[in-house]
Amino acid sequence: LAGFGELMQDVLWCFSQVKGTVDIGVTEADIISTVEFNHTGELLATGDKGGRVVIFQREQESKNQPHRRGEYNVYSTFQSHEPEFDYLKSLEIEEKINKIRWLPQQNAAYFLLSTNDKTVKLWKVSERDKRPEGYNLKDEDGRLRDPSMITVLRVPVLRPMDLMVEATPRRVFANAHTYHINSISVNSDYETYMSADDLRINLWNFEITNQSFNIVDIKPANMEELTEVITAAEFHPHHCNTFVYSSSKGTIRLCDMRTAALCDRHAKFFEEPEDPSNRSFFSEIISSISDVKFSHSGRYIMTRDYLTVKVWDLNMENRPIETYQVHDYLRSKLCSLYENDCIFDKFECVWNGSDSVIMTGSYNNFFRMFDRNTKRDVTLEASRENSKPRAILKPRKVCVGGKRRKDEISVDSLDFSKKILHTAWHPSENIIAVAATNNLYIFQDKVN
Amino acid sequence: MEEAQRLLTVSVWKLYRGRFQRGGLRLHRSLQLSLLVRAARYRYLSARAAAETGTAPGPAAGTPPGTGPADPPFAPGPAVGTPPVTAPADPLFAPGPVMGTPPGTGPAAPPFAPGPAAGTPPVTAPAAPPFAPGPAAGTPPVTAPAAPPFAPGPVMGTPPGTGPATRTPPGTGPADPPFVPGLATRTPPVTAPAAPPFAPGPVMGTPPRTAPGPVMGTPPGTGPADPPFAPGPVMGTPPGTGPADPPFAPAPHRGDPPSPNRGHRPTPDRTDPPAPDAANRDPPSRYRDPPSAPRLPPLQDPRSAPGAPPPARAGRKRRSSGSGGPGAAPVPSKRARLEAEEPPLGPGPPGRCSGPPAAAFGLLVRAVGAC
């Protein structure tokens, strides 16, 4: 496809669409909490803090406008999770959607997993464009007919109707997590998936909802000895026995389920020695890994902590092979960021389809891309001001000190309330989805 | 030291606010806050001890003693006598005036004061104050619960054997430990600290005004590992030091039932001074001269009074003031005790910090250090 696999310097990103309202006051329920393309890129799902899932579908490309790729329009919207209350612990369970993961399509319907802090649900999204008519025992309104009044039998027929997309919960996986679920990952066997909370990882079968296998448990016997928690987990894209999970200490553990039923002992342990010169009060916090992703090839792991993105080779555990500074100018602002809670933000990271470019978010609605081959990087902004159709995004630059140029922005001028935590990259094309608070921006490369 | 003080205040407030947010306390967030609280507290106490003794902190000042497998959360700070390293100009977090009172001024140091200089043996905890409300009639002593530092609210975690999560039958794999921390690559060589920073100093306040329990802070090497965030001072006498625990149910009485007057506490004589109203918020109503405060009449053994109501069952939940059970002496509330120890100071400059007034910092340090 045009634009796919090109180097960063040849790709010009253009604005495509923006979804969401432009209100000054942002309703917290509308804040997007997760974004995910499906395996073909045809569908784009978003989850928000209000527990809703909105699925966008890509339209067919128009022959009249060949320079425009198919746009994403709303395909289905449904309420996935509702707020609940744990009466035993007197705790409210948020309805916020933490993660969405698509299952590969095996028939006409689409399946996805969505999770909040405690419950995972399997949703079936299907289309209905026909309806049966001509029932014998009930009329067209659905009311039952008196059997004694039926004198003639007829065969019901299917007649076309307006397309209706319906989402139905097929499975509910509940009551298996004591702590807050932070990750779900579908296994490559497409029969199992795992859900990870702060201290445990459970393995589920899609067909069994009342039982799960605990495969990782790092809860100490004495909670006062707790030193780290699980922050993210993911299955290997090809090996159904392998998965990784990251910790709040900046470590990654790769586990093999063939070794033991309980994978508390890791097969590989990835950790980079800390630089003593950068030690501070906040070292522990900023070293916490917020996201971990396997590359599509399965050979590399990408991790995101507060200031950097690192790429690890599965064959080398002692240090990452690549480290990219996302916003190192914030290192001197950690105290302020701690006070306003920004230091606890959990940024995600994504690979492009060819594993040659990685992308992650930052503040002031900036997001960054790093080309692994050319080592070039670019900072772009998701803003309504650049929302003209096919408008080319101008690279942005943050001025650390000294004289500020006209098109640069000072560190002190960054808006820390505008942050891009969730991004997604089309599996095969240069189309990206960027969630900026309650707006979803879709950018694509300029078709030459 | 100022930075540590500020961070400690902010961190404790974040921990406190975290309990009221939707979804409850986040384990990850509270863990991070607790680690930072521990580091900031240790840094603050070390700096204060160094400032008071006029000596530089030891080479292992960056390693809080009593730390388990956790790595030391920060590097040793600058030695005393060197100009403090100021952070770069940060308009979002201007240093501002010093919070609290400079050392050596203001009210007396809190009871959790660092001990003497390095090399001296630690000061052992003084004996329990004479005026300890202790267990009231019929109530067993309240022992300190094993407060988890990251869950001051409802207990998190399911008891073993519950929940739908199951594991494969035992014996199919090696006996893995529940959690292996792995290589502590960030842990520098741990050496014994020159001065135990948690050696308690002189007990502040008059004996009846002190907490009705052990002195805050335990001698080094005793007690459990210091949790970074304890819910507060212990109420009640330590186990084994108070009167014998009354049984839950009185012993069966054989024979004729006692007369209605037997077993009741004698009504106080008019000549007896009234019992101190320590829970009264009005300072003049509270006793200012504790040594002359009268002792409470001795409590009778409920076993000798079968007609008396059974003592309340001891549990993890501490009773708030005013609910000490029938016939119990009024237990001063935590707020009343804290207010009685130090007069509150004015708040800091506006916009300086979103946390509590600077005057409460000392209280926070003690609250965090109490175990």
mmCIF file with all atom_site columns, C-alpha atoms in Angstrom, chain A residues 238-307:
data_model
loop_
_atom_site.group_PDB
_atom_site.id
_atom_site.type_symbol
_atom_site.label_atom_id
_atom_site.label_alt_id
_atom_site.label_comp_id
_atom_site.label_asym_id
_atom_site.label_entity_id
_atom_site.label_seq_id
_atom_site.pdbx_PDB_ins_code
_atom_site.Cartn_x
_atom_site.Cartn_y
_atom_site.Cartn_z
_atom_site.occupancy
_atom_site.B_iso_or_equiv
_atom_site.pdbx_formal_charge
_atom_site.auth_seq_id
_atom_site.auth_comp_id
_atom_site.auth_asym_id
_atom_site.auth_atom_id
_atom_site.pdbx_PDB_model_num
ATOM 1  C CA . HIS A 1 238 ? 3.148  -16.218 17.764 1.00 0.00 ? 238 HIS A CA 1
ATOM 2  C CA . HIS A 1 239 ? 4.144  -18.446 20.667 1.00 0.00 ? 239 HIS A CA 1
ATOM 3  C CA . CYS A 1 240 ? 1.095  -19.319 22.674 1.00 0.00 ? 240 CYS A CA 1
ATOM 4  C CA . ASN A 1 241 ? 3.213  -20.423 25.637 1.00 0.00 ? 241 ASN A CA 1
ATOM 5  C CA . THR A 1 242 ? 5.136  -17.186 26.092 1.00 0.00 ? 242 THR A CA 1
ATOM 6  C CA . PHE A 1 243 ? 4.109  -13.942 27.685 1.00 0.00 ? 243 PHE A CA 1
ATOM 7  C CA . VAL A 1 244 ? 5.751  -10.968 29.338 1.00 0.00 ? 244 VAL A CA 1
ATOM 8  C CA . TYR A 1 245 ? 4.751  -8.743  32.175 1.00 0.00 ? 245 TYR A CA 1
ATOM 9  C CA . SER A 1 246 ? 6.269  -5.516  33.364 1.00 0.00 ? 246 SER A CA 1
ATOM 10 C CA . SER A 1 247 ? 6.589  -4.194  36.874 1.00 0.00 ? 247 SER A CA 1
ATOM 11 C CA . SER A 1 248 ? 6.618  -0.901  38.698 1.00 0.00 ? 248 SER A CA 1
ATOM 12 C CA . LYS A 1 249 ? 10.341 -1.306  39.260 1.00 0.00 ? 249 LYS A CA 1
ATOM 13 C CA . GLY A 1 250 ? 11.114 -1.058  35.572 1.00 0.00 ? 250 GLY A CA 1
ATOM 14 C CA . THR A 1 251 ? 11.699 -4.746  35.012 1.00 0.00 ? 251 THR A CA 1
ATOM 15 C CA . ILE A 1 252 ? 10.228 -7.112  32.453 1.00 0.00 ? 252 ILE A CA 1
ATOM 16 C CA . ARG A 1 253 ? 9.791  -10.792 32.972 1.00 0.00 ? 253 ARG A CA 1
ATOM 17 C CA . LEU A 1 254 ? 9.271  -13.264 30.184 1.00 0.00 ? 254 LEU A CA 1
ATOM 18 C CA . CYS A 1 255 ? 7.576  -16.450 31.243 1.00 0.00 ? 255 CYS A CA 1
ATOM 19 C CA . ASP A 1 256 ? 7.044  -19.781 29.599 1.00 0.00 ? 256 ASP A CA 1
ATOM 20 C CA . MET A 1 257 ? 3.883  -21.572 30.582 1.00 0.00 ? 257 MET A CA 1
ATOM 21 C CA . ARG A 1 258 ? 5.393  -24.895 29.640 1.00 0.00 ? 258 ARG A CA 1
ATOM 22 C CA . THR A 1 259 ? 7.872  -24.671 32.479 1.00 0.00 ? 259 THR A CA 1
ATOM 23 C CA . ALA A 1 260 ? 5.412  -24.699 35.309 1.00 0.00 ? 260 ALA A CA 1
ATOM 24 C CA . ALA A 1 261 ? 1.782  -24.141 35.963 1.00 0.00 ? 261 ALA A CA 1
ATOM 25 C CA . LEU A 1 262 ? 2.615  -21.177 38.148 1.00 0.00 ? 262 LEU A CA 1
ATOM 26 C CA . CYS A 1 263 ? 4.944  -18.859 36.287 1.00 0.00 ? 263 CYS A CA 1
ATOM 27 C CA . ASP A 1 264 ? 6.356  -17.018 39.281 1.00 0.00 ? 264 ASP A CA 1
ATOM 28 C CA . ARG A 1 265 ? 9.813  -17.965 38.091 1.00 0.00 ? 265 ARG A CA 1
ATOM 29 C CA . HIS A 1 266 ? 10.621 -16.085 34.970 1.00 0.00 ? 266 HIS A CA 1
ATOM 30 C CA . ALA A 1 267 ? 12.394 -17.540 32.005 1.00 0.00 ? 267 ALA A CA 1
ATOM 31 C CA . LYS A 1 268 ? 14.050 -14.221 31.211 1.00 0.00 ? 268 LYS A CA 1
ATOM 32 C CA . PHE A 1 269 ? 14.499 -11.097 33.240 1.00 0.00 ? 269 PHE A CA 1
ATOM 33 C CA . PHE A 1 270 ? 15.032 -7.788  31.510 1.00 0.00 ? 270 PHE A CA 1
ATOM 34 C CA . GLU A 1 271 ? 16.415 -4.946  33.541 1.00 0.00 ? 271 GLU A CA 1
ATOM 35 C CA . GLU A 1 272 ? 18.693 -2.060  32.789 1.00 0.00 ? 272 GLU A CA 1
ATOM 36 C CA . PRO A 1 273 ? 21.136 -0.966  35.487 1.00 0.00 ? 273 PRO A CA 1
ATOM 37 C CA . GLU A 1 274 ? 20.161 2.385   36.852 1.00 0.00 ? 274 GLU A CA 1
ATOM 38 C CA . ASP A 1 275 ? 22.334 5.407   36.363 1.00 0.00 ? 275 ASP A CA 1
ATOM 39 C CA . PRO A 1 276 ? 23.333 6.558   39.874 1.00 0.00 ? 276 PRO A CA 1
ATOM 40 C CA . SER A 1 277 ? 23.788 10.107  38.693 1.00 0.00 ? 277 SER A CA 1
ATOM 41 C CA . ASN A 1 278 ? 20.089 10.375  37.885 1.00 0.00 ? 278 ASN A CA 1
ATOM 42 C CA . ARG A 1 279 ? 18.976 9.115   41.249 1.00 0.00 ? 279 ARG A CA 1
ATOM 43 C CA . SER A 1 280 ? 16.347 11.227  42.968 1.00 0.00 ? 280 SER A CA 1
ATOM 44 C CA . PHE A 1 281 ? 13.269 10.970  45.085 1.00 0.00 ? 281 PHE A CA 1
ATOM 45 C CA . PHE A 1 282 ? 11.267 10.192  42.001 1.00 0.00 ? 282 PHE A CA 1
ATOM 46 C CA . SER A 1 283 ? 13.503 7.581   40.427 1.00 0.00 ? 283 SER A CA 1
ATOM 47 C CA . GLU A 1 284 ? 11.257 4.806   41.599 1.00 0.00 ? 284 GLU A CA 1
ATOM 48 C CA . ILE A 1 285 ? 8.178  6.440   40.161 1.00 0.00 ? 285 ILE A CA 1
ATOM 49 C CA . ILE A 1 286 ? 9.518  7.363   36.755 1.00 0.00 ? 286 ILE A CA 1
ATOM 50 C CA . SER A 1 287 ? 11.115 3.967   36.252 1.00 0.00 ? 287 SER A CA 1
ATOM 51 C CA . SER A 1 288 ? 7.741  2.256   36.507 1.00 0.00 ? 288 SER A CA 1
ATOM 52 C CA . ILE A 1 289 ? 6.788  0.725   33.175 1.00 0.00 ? 289 ILE A CA 1
ATOM 53 C CA . SER A 1 290 ? 3.362  1.796   32.031 1.00 0.00 ? 290 SER A CA 1
ATOM 54 C CA . ASP A 1 291 ? 3.085  -0.255  28.850 1.00 0.00 ? 291 ASP A CA 1
ATOM 55 C CA . VAL A 1 292 ? 4.758  -3.227  27.219 1.00 0.00 ? 292 VAL A CA 1
ATOM 56 C CA . LYS A 1 293 ? 4.223  -4.353  23.636 1.00 0.00 ? 293 LYS A CA 1
ATOM 57 C CA . PHE A 1 294 ? 5.641  -7.141  21.552 1.00 0.00 ? 294 PHE A CA 1
ATOM 58 C CA . SER A 1 295 ? 6.693  -6.263  18.062 1.00 0.00 ? 295 SER A CA 1
ATOM 59 C CA . HIS A 1 296 ? 4.711  -7.854  15.276 1.00 0.00 ? 296 HIS A CA 1
ATOM 60 C CA . SER A 1 297 ? 7.659  -10.092 14.525 1.00 0.00 ? 297 SER A CA 1
ATOM 61 C CA . GLY A 1 298 ? 7.807  -11.244 18.108 1.00 0.00 ? 298 GLY A CA 1
ATOM 62 C CA . ARG A 1 299 ? 11.507 -10.622 18.419 1.00 0.00 ? 299 ARG A CA 1
ATOM 63 C CA . TYR A 1 300 ? 11.425 -7.318  20.261 1.00 0.00 ? 300 TYR A CA 1
ATOM 64 C CA . ILE A 1 301 ? 9.694  -5.840  23.250 1.00 0.00 ? 301 ILE A CA 1
ATOM 65 C CA . MET A 1 302 ? 8.929  -2.191  23.636 1.00 0.00 ? 302 MET A CA 1
ATOM 66 C CA . THR A 1 303 ? 8.421  -0.638  27.066 1.00 0.00 ? 303 THR A CA 1
ATOM 67 C CA . ARG A 1 304 ? 7.323  2.815   28.085 1.00 0.00 ? 304 ARG A CA 1
ATOM 68 C CA . ASP A 1 305 ? 8.221  4.455   31.331 1.00 0.00 ? 305 ASP A CA 1
ATOM 69 C CA . TYR A 1 306 ? 7.622  8.044   32.253 1.00 0.00 ? 306 TYR A CA 1
ATOM 70 C CA . LEU A 1 307 ? 10.443 9.633   30.285 1.00 0.00 ? 307 LEU A CA 1
#
